[in-house]
Tab-separated table of C-alpha atoms in Angstrom:
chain	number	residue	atom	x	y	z
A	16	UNK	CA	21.969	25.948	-11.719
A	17	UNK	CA	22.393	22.598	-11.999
A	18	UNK	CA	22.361	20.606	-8.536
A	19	UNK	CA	20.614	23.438	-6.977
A	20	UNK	CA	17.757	21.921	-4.888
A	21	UNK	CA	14.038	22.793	-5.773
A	22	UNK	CA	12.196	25.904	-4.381
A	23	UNK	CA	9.097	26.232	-6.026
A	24	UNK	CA	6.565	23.092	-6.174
A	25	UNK	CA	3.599	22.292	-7.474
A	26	UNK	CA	1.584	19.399	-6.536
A	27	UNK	CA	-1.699	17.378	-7.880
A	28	UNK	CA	-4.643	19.259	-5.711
A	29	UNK	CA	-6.564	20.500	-4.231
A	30	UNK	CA	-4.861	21.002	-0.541
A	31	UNK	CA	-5.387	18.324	1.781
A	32	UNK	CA	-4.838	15.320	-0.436
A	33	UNK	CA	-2.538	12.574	-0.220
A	34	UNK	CA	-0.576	14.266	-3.244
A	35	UNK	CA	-0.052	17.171	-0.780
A	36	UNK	CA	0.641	14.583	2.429
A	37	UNK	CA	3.565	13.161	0.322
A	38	UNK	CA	4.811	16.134	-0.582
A	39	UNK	CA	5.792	16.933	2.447
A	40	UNK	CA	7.573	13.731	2.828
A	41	UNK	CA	10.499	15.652	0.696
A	42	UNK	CA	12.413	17.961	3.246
A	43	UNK	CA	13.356	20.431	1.171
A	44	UNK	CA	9.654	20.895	-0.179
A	45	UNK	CA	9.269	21.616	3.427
A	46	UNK	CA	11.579	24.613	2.996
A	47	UNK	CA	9.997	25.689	-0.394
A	48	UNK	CA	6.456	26.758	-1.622
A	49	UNK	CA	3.893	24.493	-2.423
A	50	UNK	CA	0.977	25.369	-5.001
A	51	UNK	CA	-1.829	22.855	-5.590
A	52	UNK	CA	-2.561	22.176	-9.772
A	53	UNK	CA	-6.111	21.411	-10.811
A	54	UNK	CA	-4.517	18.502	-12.279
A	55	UNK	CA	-1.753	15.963	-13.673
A	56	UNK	CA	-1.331	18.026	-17.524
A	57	UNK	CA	-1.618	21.600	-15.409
A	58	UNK	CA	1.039	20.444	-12.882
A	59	UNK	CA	3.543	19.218	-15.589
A	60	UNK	CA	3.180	21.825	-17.946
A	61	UNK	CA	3.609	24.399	-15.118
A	62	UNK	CA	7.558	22.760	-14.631
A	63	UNK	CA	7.923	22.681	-17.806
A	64	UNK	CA	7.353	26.756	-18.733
A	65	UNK	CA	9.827	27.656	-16.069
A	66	UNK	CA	7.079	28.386	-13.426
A	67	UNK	CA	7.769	25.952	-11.056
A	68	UNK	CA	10.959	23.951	-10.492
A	69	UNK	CA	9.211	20.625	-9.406
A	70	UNK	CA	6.414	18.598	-9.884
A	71	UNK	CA	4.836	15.608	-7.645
A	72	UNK	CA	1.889	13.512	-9.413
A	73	UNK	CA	0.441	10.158	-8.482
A	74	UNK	CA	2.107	7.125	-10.635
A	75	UNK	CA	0.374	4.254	-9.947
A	76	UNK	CA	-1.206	2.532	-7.059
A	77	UNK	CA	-1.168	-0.998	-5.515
A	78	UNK	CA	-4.749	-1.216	-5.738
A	79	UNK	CA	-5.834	0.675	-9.094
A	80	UNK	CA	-2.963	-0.010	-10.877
A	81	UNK	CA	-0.852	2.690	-13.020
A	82	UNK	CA	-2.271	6.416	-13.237
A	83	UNK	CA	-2.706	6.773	-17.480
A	84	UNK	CA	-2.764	10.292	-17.465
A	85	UNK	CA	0.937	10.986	-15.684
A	86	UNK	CA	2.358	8.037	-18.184
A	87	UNK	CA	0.586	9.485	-21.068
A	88	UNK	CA	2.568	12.812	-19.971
A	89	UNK	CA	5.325	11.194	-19.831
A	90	UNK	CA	5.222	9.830	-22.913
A	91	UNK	CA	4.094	12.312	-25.017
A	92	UNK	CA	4.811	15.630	-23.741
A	93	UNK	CA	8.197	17.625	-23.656
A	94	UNK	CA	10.509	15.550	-21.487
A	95	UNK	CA	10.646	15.450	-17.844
A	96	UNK	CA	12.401	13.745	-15.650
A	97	UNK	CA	12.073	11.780	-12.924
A	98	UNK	CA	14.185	13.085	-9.464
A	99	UNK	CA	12.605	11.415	-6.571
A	100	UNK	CA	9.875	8.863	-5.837
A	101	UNK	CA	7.753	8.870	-3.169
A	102	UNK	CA	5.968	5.677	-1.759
A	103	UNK	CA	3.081	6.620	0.805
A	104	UNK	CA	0.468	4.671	2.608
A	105	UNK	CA	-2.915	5.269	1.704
A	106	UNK	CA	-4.597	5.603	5.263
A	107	UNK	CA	-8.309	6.600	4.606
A	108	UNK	CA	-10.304	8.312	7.793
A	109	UNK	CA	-13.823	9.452	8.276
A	110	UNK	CA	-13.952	13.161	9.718
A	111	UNK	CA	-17.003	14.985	10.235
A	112	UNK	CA	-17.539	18.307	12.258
A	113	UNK	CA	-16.585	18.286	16.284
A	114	UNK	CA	-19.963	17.096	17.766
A	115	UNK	CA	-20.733	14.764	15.256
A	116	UNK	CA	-22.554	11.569	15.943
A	117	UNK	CA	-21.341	8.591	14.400
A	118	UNK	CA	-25.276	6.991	14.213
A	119	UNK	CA	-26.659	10.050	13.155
A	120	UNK	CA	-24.648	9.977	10.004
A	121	UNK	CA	-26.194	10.123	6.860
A	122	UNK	CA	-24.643	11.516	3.755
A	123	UNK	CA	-20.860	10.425	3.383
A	124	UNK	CA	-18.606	12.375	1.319
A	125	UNK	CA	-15.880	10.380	-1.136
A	126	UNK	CA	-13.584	10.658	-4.218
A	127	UNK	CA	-15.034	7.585	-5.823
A	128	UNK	CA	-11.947	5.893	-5.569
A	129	UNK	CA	-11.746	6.553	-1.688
A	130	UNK	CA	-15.384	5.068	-1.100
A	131	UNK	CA	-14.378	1.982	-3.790
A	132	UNK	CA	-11.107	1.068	-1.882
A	133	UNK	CA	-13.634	1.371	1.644
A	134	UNK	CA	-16.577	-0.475	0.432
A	135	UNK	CA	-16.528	-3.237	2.972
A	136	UNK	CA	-16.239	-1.087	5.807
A	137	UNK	CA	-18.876	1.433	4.945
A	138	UNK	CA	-21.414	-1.521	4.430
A	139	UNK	CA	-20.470	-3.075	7.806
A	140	UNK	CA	-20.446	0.715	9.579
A	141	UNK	CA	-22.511	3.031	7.682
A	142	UNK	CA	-25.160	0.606	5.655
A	143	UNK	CA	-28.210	3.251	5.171
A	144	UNK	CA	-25.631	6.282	4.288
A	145	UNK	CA	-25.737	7.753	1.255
A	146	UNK	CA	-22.356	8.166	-0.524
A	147	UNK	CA	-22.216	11.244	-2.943
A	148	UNK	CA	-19.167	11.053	-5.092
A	149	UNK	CA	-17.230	14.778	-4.865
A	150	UNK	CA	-13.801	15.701	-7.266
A	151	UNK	CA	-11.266	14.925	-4.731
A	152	UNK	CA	-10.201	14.339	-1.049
A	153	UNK	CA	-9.679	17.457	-0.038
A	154	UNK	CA	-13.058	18.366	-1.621
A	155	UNK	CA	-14.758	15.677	0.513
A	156	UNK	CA	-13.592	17.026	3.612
A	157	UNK	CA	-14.230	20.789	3.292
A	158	UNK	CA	-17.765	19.646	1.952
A	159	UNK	CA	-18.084	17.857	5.784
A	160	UNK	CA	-16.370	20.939	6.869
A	161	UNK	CA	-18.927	23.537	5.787
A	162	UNK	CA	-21.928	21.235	6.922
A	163	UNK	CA	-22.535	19.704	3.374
A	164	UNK	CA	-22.432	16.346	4.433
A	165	UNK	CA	-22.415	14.902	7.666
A	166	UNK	CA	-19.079	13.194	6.830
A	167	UNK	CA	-16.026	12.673	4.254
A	168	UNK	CA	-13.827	9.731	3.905
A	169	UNK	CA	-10.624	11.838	3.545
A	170	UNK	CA	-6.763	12.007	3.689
A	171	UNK	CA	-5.231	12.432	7.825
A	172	UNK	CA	-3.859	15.593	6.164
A	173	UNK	CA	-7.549	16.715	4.799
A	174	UNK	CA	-8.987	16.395	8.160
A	175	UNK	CA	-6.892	17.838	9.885
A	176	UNK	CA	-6.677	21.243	7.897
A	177	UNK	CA	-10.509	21.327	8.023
A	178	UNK	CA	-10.469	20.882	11.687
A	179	UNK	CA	-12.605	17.783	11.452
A	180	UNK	CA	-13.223	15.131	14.139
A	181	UNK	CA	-12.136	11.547	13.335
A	182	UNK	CA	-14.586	9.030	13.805
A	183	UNK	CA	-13.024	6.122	12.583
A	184	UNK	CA	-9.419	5.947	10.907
A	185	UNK	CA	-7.930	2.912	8.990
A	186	UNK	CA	-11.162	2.107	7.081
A	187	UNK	CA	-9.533	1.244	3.932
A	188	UNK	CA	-10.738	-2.753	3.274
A	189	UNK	CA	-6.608	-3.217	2.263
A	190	UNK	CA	-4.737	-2.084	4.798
A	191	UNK	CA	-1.200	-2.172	3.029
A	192	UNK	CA	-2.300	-0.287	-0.010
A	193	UNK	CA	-0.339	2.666	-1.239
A	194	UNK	CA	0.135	4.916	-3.629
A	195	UNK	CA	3.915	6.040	-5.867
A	196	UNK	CA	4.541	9.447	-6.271
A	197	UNK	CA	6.903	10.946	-9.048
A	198	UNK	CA	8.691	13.921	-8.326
A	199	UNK	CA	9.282	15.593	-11.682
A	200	UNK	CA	11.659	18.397	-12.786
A	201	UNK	CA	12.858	19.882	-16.206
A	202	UNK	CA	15.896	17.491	-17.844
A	203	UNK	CA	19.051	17.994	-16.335
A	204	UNK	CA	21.833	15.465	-14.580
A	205	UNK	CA	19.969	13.286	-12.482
A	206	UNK	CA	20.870	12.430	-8.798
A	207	UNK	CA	24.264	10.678	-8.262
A	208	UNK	CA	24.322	7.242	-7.525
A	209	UNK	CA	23.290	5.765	-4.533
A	210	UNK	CA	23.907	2.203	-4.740
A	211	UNK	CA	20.197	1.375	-4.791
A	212	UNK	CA	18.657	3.319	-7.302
A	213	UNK	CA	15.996	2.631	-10.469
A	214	UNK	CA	15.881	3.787	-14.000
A	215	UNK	CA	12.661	4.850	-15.610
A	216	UNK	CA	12.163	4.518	-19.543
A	217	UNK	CA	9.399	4.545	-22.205
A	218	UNK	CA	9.852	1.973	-24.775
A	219	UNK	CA	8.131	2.174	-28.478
A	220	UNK	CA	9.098	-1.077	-30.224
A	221	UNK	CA	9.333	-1.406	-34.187
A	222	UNK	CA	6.011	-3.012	-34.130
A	223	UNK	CA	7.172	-4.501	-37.953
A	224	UNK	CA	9.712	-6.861	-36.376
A	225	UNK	CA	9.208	-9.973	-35.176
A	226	UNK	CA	10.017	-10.715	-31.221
A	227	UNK	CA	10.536	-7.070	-30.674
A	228	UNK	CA	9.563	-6.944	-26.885
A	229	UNK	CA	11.331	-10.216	-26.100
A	230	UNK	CA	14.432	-7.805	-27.941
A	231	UNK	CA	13.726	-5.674	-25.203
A	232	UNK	CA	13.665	-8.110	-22.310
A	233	UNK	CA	16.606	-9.588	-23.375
A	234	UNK	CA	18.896	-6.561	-23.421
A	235	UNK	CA	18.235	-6.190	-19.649
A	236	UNK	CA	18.212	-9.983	-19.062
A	237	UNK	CA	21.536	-10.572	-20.494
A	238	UNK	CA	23.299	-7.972	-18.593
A	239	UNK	CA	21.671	-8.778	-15.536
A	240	UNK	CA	19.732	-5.752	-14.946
A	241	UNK	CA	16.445	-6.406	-12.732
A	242	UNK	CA	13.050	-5.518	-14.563
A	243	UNK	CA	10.791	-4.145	-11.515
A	244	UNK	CA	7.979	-2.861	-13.539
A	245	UNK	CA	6.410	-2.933	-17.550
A	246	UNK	CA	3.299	-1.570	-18.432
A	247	UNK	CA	1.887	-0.560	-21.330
A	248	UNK	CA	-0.117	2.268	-22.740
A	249	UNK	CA	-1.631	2.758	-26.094
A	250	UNK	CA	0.504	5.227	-28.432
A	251	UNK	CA	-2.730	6.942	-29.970
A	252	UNK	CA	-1.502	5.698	-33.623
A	253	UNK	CA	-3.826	2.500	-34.445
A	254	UNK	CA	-5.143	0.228	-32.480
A	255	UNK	CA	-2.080	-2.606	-30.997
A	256	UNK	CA	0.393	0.299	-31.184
A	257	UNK	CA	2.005	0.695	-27.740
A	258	UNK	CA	4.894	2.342	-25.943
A	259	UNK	CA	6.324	0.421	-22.650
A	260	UNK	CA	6.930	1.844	-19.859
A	261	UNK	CA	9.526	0.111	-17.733
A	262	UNK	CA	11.694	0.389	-14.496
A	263	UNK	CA	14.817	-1.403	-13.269
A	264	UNK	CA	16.836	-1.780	-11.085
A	265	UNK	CA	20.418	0.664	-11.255
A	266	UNK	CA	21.663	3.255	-12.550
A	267	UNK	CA	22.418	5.253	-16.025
A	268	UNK	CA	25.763	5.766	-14.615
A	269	UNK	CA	26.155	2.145	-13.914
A	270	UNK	CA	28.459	0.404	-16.850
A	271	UNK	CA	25.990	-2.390	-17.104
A	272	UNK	CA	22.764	-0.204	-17.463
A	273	UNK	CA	24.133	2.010	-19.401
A	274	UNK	CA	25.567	-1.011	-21.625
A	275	UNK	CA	21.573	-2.141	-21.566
A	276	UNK	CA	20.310	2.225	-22.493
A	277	UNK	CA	23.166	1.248	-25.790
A	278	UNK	CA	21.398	-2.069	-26.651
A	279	UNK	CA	17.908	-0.574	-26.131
A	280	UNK	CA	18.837	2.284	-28.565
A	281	UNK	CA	19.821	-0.265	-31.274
A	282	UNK	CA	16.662	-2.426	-31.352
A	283	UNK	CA	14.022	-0.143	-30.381
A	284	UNK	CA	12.086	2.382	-32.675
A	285	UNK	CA	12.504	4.995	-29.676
A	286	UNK	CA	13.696	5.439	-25.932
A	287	UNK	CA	12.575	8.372	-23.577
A	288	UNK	CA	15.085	7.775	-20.705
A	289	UNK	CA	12.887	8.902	-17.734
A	290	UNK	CA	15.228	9.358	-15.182
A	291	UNK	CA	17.487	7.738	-12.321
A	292	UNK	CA	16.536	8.278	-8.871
A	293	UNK	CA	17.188	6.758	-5.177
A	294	UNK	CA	14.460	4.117	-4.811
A	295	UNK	CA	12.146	4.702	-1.829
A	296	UNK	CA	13.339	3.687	1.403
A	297	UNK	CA	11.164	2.735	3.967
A	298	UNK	CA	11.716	3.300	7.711
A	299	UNK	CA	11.952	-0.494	8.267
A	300	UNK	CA	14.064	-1.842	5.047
A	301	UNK	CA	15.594	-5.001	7.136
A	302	UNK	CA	13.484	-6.752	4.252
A	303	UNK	CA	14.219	-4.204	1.339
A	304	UNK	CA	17.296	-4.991	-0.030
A	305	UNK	CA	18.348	-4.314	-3.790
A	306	UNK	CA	18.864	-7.491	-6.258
A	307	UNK	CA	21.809	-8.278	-6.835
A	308	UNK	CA	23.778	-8.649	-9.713
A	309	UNK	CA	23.936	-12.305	-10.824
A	310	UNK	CA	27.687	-13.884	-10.700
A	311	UNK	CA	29.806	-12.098	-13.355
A	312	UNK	CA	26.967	-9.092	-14.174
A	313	UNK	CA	28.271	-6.723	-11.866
A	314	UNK	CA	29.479	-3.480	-12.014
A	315	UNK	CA	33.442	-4.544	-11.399
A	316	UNK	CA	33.302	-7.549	-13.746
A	317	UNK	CA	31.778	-5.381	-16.512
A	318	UNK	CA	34.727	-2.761	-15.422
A	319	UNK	CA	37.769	-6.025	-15.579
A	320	UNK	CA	35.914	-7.435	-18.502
A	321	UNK	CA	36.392	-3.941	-20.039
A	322	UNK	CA	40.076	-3.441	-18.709
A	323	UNK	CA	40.695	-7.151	-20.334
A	324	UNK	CA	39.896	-5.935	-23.931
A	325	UNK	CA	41.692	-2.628	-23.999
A	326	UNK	CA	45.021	-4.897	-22.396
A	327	UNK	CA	44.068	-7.265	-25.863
A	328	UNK	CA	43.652	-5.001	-28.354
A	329	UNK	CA	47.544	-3.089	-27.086
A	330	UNK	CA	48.734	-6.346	-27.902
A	331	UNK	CA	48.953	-7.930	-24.367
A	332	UNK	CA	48.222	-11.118	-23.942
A	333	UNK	CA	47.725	-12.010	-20.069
């Protein structure tokens, strides 16, 4: 039924990843089951048969950029939409089995991504370990775990489900990095507004037309809506064929977004609206604050402006 909150998700695994860690960010996921997918495609595809309700995959991350396979998903497969994003802090530790020594250390256990985004601190801590590159987080710590390695550069919430003694935490070389989650579920009506929301789309252009992309820019520009994110993926067609995906700022229930979804439709070859969805809050926002609307862009000018015409085209005059 529609507005009836999620029960059953399913998450990118395996357990004891940060896909699982941010997860449980979401209350009512909390309150509901959570099954681990092997991956992205498996987790998507499992929403979108009816056997779960929700779906969270990794979107993109400050460090290695956009995650292709959840936009090519996006993109190509039946339509999803976007309910809830998640923003988490990617905190790497280094667990290894209670008892451990830290100079007796050896073999270190890492998604390759983990050990990349770590480099500088295992070559100032660990510089004669051996790094053996394993499928996932989670794998890397139940590998330390079971005595595989002598440690794992994991997820807090991978440690801590294999029972595994920290020996160092924070060892990512950027501290502030982090990683956007998309919380996906079947199309319906999305969440009402909030006041500080974003609207996901993906973009094809007519690729025959001359300026088409600036076309694009310019229907957003003009009507004041904030462009917080483009990036584009090939469409699989011929090479230089692209679709764009792109967030901003608002709301499809806002007049002037939706004004900018009409214009969009006109001069585009195709738009896959991707949702609307409360942007991610953090704890401390003092410094967070939506864009606003430049003078005469906002939502009650667009509303007079509107109220103006329909008093013109009665026949009044003031």
């Amino acid at each position: 039924m529609p507005g009836t909150p999620p029960t059953r998700y399913v998450y990118l695994g395996p357990e004891g990843t940060f896909a699982e860690q941010a997860l449980r960010t979401v209350p009512a996921a909390e309150r509901g089951s959570r099954t681990p997918a092997r991956s992205v495609g498996e987790a998507l595809e499992s929403v979108r048969a009816g056997e779960a309700d929700a779906a969270l995959v990794p979107m993109e991350n400050s460090i290695g950029g956009a995650v292709g396979v959840t936009l090519d998903e996006l993109a190509e497969g039946d339509p999803l939409v976007i309910t809830r994003e998640v923003i988490l802090p990617v905190e790497f530790v280094l667990g290894a089995r209670p008892g451990t020594d830290p100079a007796g250390v050896r073999s270190v256990a890492a998604h390759p991504q983990a050990s990349t985004q770590c480099r500088n601190w295992l070559r100032a801590h660990l510089p004669d370990a051996t790094v053996v590159d394993v499928l996932s987080n989670g794998a890397a710590a139940a590998g330390a775990a079971n005595g595989e390695y002598d440690a794992a550069i994991c997820a807090p919430i991978g440690a801590a489900r294999h029972r595994l003694t920290l020996l160092a935490d924070k060892i990512a070389d950027h501290p502030d990095a982090v990683t956007r989650f998309a919380l996906l579920s079947r199309p319906g009506p999305p969440p009402p507004p909030t006041g500080d929301d974003l609207t996901s789309l993906a973009v094809y252009i007519a690729h025959d037309r001359v300026g088409a992309l600036l076309s694009v820019l310019m229907e957003l520009a003009v009507r004041g809506v904030n462009l917080t994110r483009i990036e584009s993926r090939p469409t699989g067609e011929a090479l230089g064929r692209y679709v764009f995906f792109l967030d901003c700022t608002g709301h499809v229930a806002d007049v002037r977004l939706g004004e900018a979804l009409q214009g969009l439709r006109r001069v585009c070859a195709e738009v896959r609206f991707l949702g609307s969805y409360p942007r991610h809050r953090w704890a401390d926002a003092a410094g967070d604050r939506p864009v606003p609307a430049p003078a005469g862009l906002s939502d009650t000018d667009y509303t007079d402006a509107a109220a103006w015409l329909a008093r013109l085209r009665s026949g009044e005059l003031s």
